[in-house]
mmCIF file of C-alpha atoms in Angstrom:
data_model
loop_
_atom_site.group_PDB
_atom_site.id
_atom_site.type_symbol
_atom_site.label_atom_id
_atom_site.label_comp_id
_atom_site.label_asym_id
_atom_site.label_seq_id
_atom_site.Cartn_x
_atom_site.Cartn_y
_atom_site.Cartn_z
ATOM 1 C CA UNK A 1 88.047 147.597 125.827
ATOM 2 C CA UNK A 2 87.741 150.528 128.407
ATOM 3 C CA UNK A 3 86.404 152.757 126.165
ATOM 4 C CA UNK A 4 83.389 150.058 124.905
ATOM 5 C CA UNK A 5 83.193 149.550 128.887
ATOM 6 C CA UNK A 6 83.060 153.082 129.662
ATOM 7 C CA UNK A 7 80.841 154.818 126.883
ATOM 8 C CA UNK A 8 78.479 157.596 128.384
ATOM 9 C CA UNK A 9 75.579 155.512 127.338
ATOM 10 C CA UNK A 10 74.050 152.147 128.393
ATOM 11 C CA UNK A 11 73.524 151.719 124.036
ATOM 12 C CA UNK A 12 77.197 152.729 123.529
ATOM 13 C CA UNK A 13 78.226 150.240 126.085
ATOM 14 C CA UNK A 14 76.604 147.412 124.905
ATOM 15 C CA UNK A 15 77.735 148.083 121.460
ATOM 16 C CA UNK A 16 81.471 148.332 122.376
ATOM 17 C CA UNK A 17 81.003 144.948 124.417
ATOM 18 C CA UNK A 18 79.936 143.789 120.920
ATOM 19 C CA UNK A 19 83.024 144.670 119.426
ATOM 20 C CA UNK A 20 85.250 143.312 122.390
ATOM 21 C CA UNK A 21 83.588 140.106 121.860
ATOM 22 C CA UNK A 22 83.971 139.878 118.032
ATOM 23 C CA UNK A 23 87.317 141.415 118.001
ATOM 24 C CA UNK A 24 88.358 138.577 120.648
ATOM 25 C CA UNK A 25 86.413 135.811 118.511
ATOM 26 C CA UNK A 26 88.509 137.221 115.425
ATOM 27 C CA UNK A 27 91.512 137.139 117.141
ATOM 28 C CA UNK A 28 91.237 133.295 118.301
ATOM 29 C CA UNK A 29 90.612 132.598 114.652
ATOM 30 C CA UNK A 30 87.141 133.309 114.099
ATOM 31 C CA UNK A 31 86.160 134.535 110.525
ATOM 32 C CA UNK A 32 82.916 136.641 110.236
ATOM 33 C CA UNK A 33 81.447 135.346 106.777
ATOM 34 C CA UNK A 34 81.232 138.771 104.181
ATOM 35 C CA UNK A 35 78.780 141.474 105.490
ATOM 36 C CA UNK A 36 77.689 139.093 108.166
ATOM 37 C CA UNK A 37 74.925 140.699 110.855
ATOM 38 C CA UNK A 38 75.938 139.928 114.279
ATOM 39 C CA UNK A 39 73.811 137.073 114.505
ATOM 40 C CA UNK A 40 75.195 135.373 111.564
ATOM 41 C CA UNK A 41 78.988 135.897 113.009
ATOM 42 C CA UNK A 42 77.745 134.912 116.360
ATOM 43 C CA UNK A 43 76.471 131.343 114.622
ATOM 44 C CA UNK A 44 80.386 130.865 113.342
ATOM 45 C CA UNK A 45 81.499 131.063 116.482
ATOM 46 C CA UNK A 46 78.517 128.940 117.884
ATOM 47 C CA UNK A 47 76.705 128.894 121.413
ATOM 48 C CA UNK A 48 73.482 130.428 122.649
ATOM 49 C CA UNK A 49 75.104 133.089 124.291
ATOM 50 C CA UNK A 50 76.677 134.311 121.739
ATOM 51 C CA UNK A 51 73.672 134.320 119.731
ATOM 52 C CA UNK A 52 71.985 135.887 123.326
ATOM 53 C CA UNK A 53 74.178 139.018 122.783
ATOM 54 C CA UNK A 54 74.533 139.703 119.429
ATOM 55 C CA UNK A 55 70.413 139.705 119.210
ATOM 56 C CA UNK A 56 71.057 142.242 122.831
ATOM 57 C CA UNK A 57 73.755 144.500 120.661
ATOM 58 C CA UNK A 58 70.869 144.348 117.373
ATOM 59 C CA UNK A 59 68.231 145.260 120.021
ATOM 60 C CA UNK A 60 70.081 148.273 121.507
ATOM 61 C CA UNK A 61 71.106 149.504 118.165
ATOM 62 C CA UNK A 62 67.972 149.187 116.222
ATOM 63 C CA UNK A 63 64.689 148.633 118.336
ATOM 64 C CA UNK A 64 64.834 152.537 119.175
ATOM 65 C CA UNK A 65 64.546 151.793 122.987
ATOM 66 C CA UNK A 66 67.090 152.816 125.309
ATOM 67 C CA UNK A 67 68.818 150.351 126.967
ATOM 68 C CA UNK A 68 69.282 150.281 130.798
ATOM 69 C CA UNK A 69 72.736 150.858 132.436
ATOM 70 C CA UNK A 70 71.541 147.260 134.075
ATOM 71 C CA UNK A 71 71.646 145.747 130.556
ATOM 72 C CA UNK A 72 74.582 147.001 129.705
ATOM 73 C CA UNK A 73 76.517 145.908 132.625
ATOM 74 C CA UNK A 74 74.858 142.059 131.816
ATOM 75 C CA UNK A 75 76.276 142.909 128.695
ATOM 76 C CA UNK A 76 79.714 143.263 129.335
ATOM 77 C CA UNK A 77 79.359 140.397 132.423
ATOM 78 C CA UNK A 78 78.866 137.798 129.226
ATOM 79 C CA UNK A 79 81.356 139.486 127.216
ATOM 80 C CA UNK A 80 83.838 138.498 130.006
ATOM 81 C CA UNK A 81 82.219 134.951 130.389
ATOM 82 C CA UNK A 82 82.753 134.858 126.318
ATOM 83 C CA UNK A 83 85.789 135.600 126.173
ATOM 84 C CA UNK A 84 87.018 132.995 128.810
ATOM 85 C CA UNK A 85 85.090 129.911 127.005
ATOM 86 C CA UNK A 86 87.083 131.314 123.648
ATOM 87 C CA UNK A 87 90.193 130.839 125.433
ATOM 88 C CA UNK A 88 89.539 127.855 127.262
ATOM 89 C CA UNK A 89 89.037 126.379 123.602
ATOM 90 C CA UNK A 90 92.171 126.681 122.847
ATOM 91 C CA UNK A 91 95.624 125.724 123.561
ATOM 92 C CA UNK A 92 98.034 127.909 125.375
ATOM 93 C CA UNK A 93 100.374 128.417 122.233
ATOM 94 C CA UNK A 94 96.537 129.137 120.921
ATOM 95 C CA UNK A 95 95.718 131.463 123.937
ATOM 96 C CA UNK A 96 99.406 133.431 123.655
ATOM 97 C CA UNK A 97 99.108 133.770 119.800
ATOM 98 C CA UNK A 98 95.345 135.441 120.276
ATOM 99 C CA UNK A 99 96.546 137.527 122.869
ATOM 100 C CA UNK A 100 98.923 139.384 120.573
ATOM 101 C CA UNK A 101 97.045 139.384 117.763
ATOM 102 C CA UNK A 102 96.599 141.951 115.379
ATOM 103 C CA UNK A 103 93.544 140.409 113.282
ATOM 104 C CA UNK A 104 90.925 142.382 114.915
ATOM 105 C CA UNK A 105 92.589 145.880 114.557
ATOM 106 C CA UNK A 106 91.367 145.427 110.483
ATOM 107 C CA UNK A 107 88.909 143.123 110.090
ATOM 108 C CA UNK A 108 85.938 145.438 110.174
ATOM 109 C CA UNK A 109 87.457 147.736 107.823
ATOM 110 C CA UNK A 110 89.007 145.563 105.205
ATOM 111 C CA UNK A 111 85.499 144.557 103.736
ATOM 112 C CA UNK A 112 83.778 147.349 101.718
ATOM 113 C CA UNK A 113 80.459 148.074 101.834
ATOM 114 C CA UNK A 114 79.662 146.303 105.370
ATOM 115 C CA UNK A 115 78.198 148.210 107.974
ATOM 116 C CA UNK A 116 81.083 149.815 111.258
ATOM 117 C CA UNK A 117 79.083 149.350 113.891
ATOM 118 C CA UNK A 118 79.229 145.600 113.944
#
């Protein structure tokens, strides 16, 4: 999570806040469908704002315009929010299992074929 939070670029950042918040969804249970986009994962898990910032990580990565350091830290702000409605969701056996969960450390690289920068 430092390291997404950290990155040396405003399109690095709001990538790795990307990953925080689908490596959080994953470990509360969450299961990306196969080769999901961002958008598609971010409809499993349901909400506008997670819809709002996987279209913000798609944007950064793809539109060819550099993100602002602004829009990165609005990023990582919802990221934070995210993550506190996915635990609020759940119960605090829920909450204790997700927080030692080791789902997300292979979930992006146990499908073949599907793209690492999700």
């Amino acid at each position: 999570r430092a390291l997404g939070r950290s990155a040396s670029t405003a399109r690095e950042r709001i990538v790795g806040g990307w990953r925080e918040f689908a490596d959080a969804a994953v470990d509360h249970g969450y299961d990306p469908p196969p080769a999901a986009t961002r958008v598609e994962f971010a409809g499993t898990i349901g909400g506008s704002r997670a819809h709002a910032l996987a279209s913000v990580a798609d944007r950064a990565t793809f539109s060819g315009l550099a993100p602002t350091p602004a829009e990165a830290d609005s990023v990582w702000k919802a990221v934070d929010d995210l993550r506190s409605q996915l635990a609020k969701r759940d119960t605090r056996w829920k909450r204790l299992l997700a927080a030692v969960s080791l789902r997300s450390l292979g979930y992006r690289g146990s499908r073949k074929g599907t793209r690492r920068d999700r």
